[in-house]
Coordinates of C-alpha atoms and ligand atoms in Angstrom, one line a residue:
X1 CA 9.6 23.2 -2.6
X2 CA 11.4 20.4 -4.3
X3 CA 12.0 19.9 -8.2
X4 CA 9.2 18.1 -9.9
X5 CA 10.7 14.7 -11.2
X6 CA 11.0 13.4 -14.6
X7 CA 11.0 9.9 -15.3
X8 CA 10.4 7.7 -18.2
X9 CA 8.8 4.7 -16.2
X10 CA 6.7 4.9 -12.7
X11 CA 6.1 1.7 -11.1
X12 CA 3.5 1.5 -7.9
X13 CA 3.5 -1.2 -5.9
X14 CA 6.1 -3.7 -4.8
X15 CA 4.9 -7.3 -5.3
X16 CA 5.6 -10.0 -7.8
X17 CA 3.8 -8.0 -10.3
X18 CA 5.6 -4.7 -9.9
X19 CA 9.0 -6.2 -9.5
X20 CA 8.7 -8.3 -13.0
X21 CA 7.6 -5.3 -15.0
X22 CA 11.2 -3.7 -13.0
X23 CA 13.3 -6.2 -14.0
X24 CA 11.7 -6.1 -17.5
X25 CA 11.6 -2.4 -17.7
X26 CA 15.2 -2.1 -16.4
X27 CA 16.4 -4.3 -18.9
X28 CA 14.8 -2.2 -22.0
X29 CA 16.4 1.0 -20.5
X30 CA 13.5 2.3 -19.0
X31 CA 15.3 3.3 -16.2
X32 CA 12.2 2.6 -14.0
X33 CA 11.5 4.0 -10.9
X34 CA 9.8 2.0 -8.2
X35 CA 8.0 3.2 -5.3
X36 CA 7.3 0.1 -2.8
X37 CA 4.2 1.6 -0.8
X38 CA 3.7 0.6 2.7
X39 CA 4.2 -3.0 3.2
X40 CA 7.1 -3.3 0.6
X41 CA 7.0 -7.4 -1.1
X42 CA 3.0 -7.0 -0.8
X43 CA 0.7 -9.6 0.7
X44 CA 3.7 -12.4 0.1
X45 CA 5.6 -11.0 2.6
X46 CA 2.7 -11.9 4.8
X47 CA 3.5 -15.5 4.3
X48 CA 5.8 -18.5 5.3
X49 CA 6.5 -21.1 2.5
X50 CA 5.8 -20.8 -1.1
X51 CA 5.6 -23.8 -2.8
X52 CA 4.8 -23.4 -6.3
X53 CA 6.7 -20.8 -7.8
X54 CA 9.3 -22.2 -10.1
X55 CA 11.9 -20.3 -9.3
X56 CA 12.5 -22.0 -6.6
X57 CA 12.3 -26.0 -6.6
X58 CA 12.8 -26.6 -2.6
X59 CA 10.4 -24.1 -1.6
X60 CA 11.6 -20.4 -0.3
X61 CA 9.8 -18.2 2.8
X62 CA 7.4 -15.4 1.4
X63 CA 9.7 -12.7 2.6
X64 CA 12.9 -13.9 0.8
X65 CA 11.3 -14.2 -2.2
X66 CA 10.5 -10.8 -2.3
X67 CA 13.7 -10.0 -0.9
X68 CA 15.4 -11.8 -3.9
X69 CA 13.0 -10.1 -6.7
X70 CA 13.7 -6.6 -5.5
X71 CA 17.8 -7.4 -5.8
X72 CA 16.8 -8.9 -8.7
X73 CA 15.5 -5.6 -10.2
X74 CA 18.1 -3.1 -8.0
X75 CA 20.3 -5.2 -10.0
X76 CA 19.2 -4.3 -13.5
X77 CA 18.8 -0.4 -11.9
X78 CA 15.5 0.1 -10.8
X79 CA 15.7 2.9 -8.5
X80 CA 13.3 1.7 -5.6
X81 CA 12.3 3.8 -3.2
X82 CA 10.4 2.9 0.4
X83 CA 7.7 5.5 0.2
X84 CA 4.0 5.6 -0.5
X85 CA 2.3 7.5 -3.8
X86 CA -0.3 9.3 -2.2
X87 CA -2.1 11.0 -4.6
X88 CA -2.4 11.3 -8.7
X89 CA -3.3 13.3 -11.9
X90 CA -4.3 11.4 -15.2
X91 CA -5.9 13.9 -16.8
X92 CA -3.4 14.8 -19.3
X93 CA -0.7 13.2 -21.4
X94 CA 2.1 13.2 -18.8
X95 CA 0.7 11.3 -15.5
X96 CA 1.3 13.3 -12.4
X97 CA 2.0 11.5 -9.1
X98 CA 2.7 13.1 -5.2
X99 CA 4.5 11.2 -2.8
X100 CA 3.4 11.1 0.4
X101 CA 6.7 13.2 1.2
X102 CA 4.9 16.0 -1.7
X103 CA 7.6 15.0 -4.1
X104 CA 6.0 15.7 -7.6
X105 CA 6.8 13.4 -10.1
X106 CA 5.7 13.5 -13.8
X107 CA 5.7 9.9 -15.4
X108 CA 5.5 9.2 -18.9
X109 CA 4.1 5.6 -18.8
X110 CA 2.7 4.8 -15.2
X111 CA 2.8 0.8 -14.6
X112 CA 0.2 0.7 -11.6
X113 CA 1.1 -2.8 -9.4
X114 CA -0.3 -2.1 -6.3
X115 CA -2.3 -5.8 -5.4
X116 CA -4.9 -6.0 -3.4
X117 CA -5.2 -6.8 0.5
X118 CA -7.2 -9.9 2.3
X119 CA -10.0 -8.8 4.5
X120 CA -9.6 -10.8 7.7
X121 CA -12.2 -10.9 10.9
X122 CA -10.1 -8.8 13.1
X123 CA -9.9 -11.3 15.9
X124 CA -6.5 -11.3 18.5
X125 CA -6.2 -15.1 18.2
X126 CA -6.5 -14.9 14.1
X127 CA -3.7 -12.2 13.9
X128 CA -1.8 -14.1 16.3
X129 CA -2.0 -17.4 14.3
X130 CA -1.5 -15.9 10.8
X131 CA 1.1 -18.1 8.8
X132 CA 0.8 -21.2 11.8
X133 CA -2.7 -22.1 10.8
X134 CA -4.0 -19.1 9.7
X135 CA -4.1 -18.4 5.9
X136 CA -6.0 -16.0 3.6
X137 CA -5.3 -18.2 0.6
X138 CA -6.5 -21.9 0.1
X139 CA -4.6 -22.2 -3.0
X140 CA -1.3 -21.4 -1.1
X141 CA -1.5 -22.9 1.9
X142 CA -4.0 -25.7 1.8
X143 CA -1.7 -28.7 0.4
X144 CA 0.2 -28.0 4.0
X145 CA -3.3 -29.2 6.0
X146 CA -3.5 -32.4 3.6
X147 CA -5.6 -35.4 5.5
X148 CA -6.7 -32.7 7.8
X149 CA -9.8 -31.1 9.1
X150 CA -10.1 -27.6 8.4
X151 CA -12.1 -24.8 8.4
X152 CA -13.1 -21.9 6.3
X153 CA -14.9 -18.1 6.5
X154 CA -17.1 -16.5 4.0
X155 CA -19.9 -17.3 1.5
X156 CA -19.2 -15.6 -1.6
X157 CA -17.5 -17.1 -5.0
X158 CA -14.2 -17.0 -3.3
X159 CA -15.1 -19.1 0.1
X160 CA -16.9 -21.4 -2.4
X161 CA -14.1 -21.9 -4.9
X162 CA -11.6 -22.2 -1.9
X163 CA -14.1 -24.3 0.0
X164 CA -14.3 -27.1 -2.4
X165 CA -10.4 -27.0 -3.4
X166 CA -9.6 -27.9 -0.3
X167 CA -12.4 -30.6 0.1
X168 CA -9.7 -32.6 -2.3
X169 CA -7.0 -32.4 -0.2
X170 CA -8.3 -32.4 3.8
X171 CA -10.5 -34.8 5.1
X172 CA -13.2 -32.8 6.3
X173 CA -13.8 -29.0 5.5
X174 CA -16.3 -26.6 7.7
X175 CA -17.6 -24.0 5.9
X176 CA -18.5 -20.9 8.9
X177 CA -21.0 -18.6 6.7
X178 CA -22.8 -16.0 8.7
X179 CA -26.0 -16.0 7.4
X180 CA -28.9 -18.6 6.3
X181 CA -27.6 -18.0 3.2
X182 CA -24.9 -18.1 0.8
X183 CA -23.5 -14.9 -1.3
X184 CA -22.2 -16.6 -3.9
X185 CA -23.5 -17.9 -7.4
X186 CA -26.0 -20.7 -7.5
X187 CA -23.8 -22.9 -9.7
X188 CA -21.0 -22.5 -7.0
X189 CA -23.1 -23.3 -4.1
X190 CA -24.6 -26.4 -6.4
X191 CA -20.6 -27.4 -6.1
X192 CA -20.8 -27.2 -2.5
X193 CA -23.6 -28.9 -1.7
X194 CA -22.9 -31.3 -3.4
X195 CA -19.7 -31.9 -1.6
X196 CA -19.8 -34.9 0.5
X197 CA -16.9 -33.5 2.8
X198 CA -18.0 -30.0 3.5
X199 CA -20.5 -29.5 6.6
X200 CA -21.7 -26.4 6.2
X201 CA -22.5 -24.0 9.5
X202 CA -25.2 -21.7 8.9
X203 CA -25.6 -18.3 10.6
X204 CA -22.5 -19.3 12.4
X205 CA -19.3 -17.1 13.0
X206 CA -15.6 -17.8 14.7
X207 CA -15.3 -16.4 17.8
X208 CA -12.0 -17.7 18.7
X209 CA -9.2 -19.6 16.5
X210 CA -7.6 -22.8 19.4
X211 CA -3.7 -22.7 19.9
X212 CA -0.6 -21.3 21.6
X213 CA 2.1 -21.6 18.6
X214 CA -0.1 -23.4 15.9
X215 CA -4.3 -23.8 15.2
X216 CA -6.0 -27.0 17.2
X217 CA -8.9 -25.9 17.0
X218 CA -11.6 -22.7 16.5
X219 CA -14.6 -21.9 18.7
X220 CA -18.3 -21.2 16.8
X221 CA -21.1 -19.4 18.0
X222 CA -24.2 -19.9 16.2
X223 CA -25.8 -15.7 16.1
X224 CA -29.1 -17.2 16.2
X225 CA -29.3 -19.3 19.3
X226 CA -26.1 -17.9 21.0
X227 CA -24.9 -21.9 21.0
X228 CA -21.1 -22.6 21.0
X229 CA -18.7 -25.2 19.9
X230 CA -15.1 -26.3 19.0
X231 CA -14.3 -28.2 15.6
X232 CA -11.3 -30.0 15.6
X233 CA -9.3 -28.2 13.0
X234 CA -5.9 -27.4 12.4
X235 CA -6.2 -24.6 9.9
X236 CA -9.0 -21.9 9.5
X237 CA -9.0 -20.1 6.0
X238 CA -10.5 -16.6 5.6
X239 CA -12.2 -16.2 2.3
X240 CA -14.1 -12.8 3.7
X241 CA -13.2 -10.8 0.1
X242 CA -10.1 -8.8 -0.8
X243 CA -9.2 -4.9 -1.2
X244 CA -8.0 -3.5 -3.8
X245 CA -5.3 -0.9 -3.3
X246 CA -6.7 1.9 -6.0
X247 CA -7.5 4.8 -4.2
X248 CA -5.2 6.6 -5.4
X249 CA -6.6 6.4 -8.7
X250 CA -10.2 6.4 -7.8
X251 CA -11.6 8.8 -10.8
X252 CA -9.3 8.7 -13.5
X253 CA -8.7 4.8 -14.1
X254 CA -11.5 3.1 -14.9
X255 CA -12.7 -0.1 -12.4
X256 CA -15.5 -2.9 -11.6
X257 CA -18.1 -2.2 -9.5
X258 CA -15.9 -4.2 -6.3
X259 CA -12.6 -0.9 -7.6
X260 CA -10.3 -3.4 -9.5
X261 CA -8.6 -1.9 -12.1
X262 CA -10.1 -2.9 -15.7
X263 CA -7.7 -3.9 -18.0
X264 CA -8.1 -4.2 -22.1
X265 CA -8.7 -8.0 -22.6
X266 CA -5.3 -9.6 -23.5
X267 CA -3.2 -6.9 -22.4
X268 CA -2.4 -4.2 -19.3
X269 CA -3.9 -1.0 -20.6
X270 CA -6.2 0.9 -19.1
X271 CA -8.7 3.3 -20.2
X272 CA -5.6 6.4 -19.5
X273 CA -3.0 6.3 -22.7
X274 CA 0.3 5.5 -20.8
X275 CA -0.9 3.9 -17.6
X276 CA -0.5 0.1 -17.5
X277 CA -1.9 -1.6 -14.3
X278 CA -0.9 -5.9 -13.8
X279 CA -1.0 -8.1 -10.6
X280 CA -3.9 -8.4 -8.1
X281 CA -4.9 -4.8 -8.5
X282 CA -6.6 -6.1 -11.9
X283 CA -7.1 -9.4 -10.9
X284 CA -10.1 -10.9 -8.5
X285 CA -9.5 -14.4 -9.8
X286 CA -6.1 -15.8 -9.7
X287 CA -4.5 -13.9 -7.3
X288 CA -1.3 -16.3 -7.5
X289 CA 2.4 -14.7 -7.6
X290 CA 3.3 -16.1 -11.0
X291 CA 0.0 -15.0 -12.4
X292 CA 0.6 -11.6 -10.9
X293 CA 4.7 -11.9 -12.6
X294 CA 3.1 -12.6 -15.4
X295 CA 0.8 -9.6 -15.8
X296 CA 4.0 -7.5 -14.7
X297 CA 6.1 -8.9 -18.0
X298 CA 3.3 -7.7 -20.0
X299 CA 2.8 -4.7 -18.1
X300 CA 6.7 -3.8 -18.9
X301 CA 6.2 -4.8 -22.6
X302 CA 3.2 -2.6 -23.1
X303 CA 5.0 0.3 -21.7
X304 CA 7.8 -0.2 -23.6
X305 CA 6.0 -0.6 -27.1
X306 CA 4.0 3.2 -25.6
X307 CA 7.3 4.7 -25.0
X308 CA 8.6 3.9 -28.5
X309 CA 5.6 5.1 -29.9
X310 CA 5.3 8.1 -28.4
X311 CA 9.2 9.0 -29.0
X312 CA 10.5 8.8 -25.5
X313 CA 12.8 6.3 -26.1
Ligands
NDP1 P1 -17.5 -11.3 -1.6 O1 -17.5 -9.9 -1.1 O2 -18.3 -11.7 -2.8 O3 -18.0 -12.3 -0.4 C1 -17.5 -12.1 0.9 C2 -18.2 -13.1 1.8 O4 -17.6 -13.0 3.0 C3 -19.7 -12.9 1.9 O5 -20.3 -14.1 1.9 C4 -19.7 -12.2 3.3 O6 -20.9 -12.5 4.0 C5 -18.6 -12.9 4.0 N1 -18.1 -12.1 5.1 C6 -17.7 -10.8 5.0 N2 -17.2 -10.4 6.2 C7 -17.4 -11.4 7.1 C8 -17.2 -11.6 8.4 N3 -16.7 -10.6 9.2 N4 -17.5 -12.8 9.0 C9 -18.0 -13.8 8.2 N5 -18.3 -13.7 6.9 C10 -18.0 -12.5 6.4 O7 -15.9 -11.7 -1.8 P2 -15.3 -12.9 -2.7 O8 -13.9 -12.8 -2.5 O9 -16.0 -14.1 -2.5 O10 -15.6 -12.4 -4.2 C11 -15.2 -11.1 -4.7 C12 -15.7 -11.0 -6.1 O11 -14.9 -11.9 -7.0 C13 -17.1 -11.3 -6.3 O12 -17.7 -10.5 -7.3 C14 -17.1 -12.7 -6.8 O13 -18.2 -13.1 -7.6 C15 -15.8 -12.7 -7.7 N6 -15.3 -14.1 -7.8 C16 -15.6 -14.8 -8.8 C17 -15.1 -16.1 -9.0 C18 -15.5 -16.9 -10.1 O14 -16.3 -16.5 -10.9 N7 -14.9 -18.1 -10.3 C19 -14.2 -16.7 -8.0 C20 -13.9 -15.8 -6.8 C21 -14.5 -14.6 -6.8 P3 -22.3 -11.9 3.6 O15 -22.8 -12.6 2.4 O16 -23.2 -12.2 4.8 O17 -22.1 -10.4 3.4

């Protein structure tokens, strides 16, 4: 049986958020540990061009950014390790983590980064298409289908908020929503409606996204009447909800009703004394890499300020 680990600083999750509080947390000393979890970079590694982080002023792919952060922290000495935390222990005042390896590690401040993940339809054609047409983020991706007809998925806050960002930039916006009715808030749909560029498809579904290397077009069916068509677009968004990744901590940390993380207004604490959480994992809103970075800074800060306290460091 391996040695249970010590270490001053535990960081889960390997996104913007988790590798700001590293480069923060290296930098005070903390000598942070990072474990990446599955899909090491998170959901931007899922993604071609980012344009509106400033970091980067002509643009940089998804995956490089994330390739960049993570040398960005190595460089500082976070020690970060490709493996998955599979299971935790918050009850007392050193956190207790298992990798999925059974390596027991006992944390004294726990900075829990572990984002969320897009729900997406499961089609072939959708996964095949993902990043060429294909996006799970309006805010990202839409300014690339500017003047364009698009379409979007879903019916709840997100879709709508998504739905009627994009109505300012592409010509024409189909909103796919699966019932005769709309999930999200009256005051959001209001927005919608009132939309003059966003024909709205009731009790309609995508059967099939259009295109070889890139999205021409998606096939509709209508569930009620079996009818099908093809709109015309050249993106389709999916706006179907998000998951966040906190199974793991299911029990001790408290969450929302849809298991994000809840956070002390104003700052990264959670309702455990030593266990921070920042990025998507506490966020349903944003969901944007610098707000994520942002949340990881503070995330760093607050664990920092704990350690001091508590006469770690
Ligand atoms: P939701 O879970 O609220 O909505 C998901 C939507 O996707 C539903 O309309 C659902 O349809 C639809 N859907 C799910 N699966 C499929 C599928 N396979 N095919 C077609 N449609 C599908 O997720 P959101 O991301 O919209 O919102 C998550 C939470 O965040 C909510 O609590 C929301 O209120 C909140 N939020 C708040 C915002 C704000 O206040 N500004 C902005 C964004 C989100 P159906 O209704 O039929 O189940």
């Amino acid at each position: 049986m391996a040695e249970i680990e010590r270490v001053k600083c535990l960081i889960i999750g390997s996104g913007p958020a988790g590798y700001t509080a590293a480069i923060y947390a290296a930098r005070a000393n903390l000598s942070p540990v990072l474990y990446t979890g599955m899909e090491p970079g998170g959901q931007l590694t899922t993604t071609t061009d980012v344009e509106n982080s400033l970091d980067y002023p002509d643009g940089i792919m998804g995956p490089q950014m994330m390739e960049d952060f993570r040398k960005q922290a190595e460089r500082f000495g976070t020690d970060v390790r490709y493996e998955l935390i599979a299971k935790g222990d918050f009850s007392g005042p050193v956190h207790k983590v298992w990798t999925e390896s059974g390596q027991e590690i006992h944390a004294d401040a726990v900075i829990i980064a572990t984002g969320a993940s897009a729900r997406w339809l499961g089609l072939e054609s959708e996964q095949r298409l993902r990043n060429n047409g294909v996006s799970a983020c309006a805010v990202c991706d839409g300014f690339f289908f500017r003047g364009q007809e698009v379409a979007i998925v879903g019916a709840g806050d997100t879709a709508a908020e998504e739905a009627t960002y994009l109505a300012k930039l592409c010509s024409k916006v189909h909103m796919l929503v699966r019932r005769d009715e709309m999930r999200a808030s009256k005051i959001m749909q209001e927005r919608v409606f009132k939309t003059q560029n966003i024909e709205i498809h009731w009790n309609t579904e995508a059967e099939e996204v259009l295109g070889e290397e890139v999205v021409n077009g998606l096939r509709v069916v209508n569930n009620v009447t079996g009818d099908k068509k093809e709109l015309p677009v050249t993106a389709l968004f999916v706006a179907i909800g998000h998951k966040p990744n906190t199974e793991v901590f299911e029990g001790w940390i408290h969450m929302n009703e849809n298991k994000y993380i809840v956070t002390e207004p104003g700052c990264t604490r959670t309702n455990v004394a030593g266990v921070f959480a920042c990025g998507d994992v506490q966020d349903d809103v944003y969901r944007q890499a610098v707000t994520a970075a942002g949340t990881g800074c503070m995330a760093a800060l607050d664990a920092e300020k704990y350690l001091a306290e508590k006469g770690v460091i």
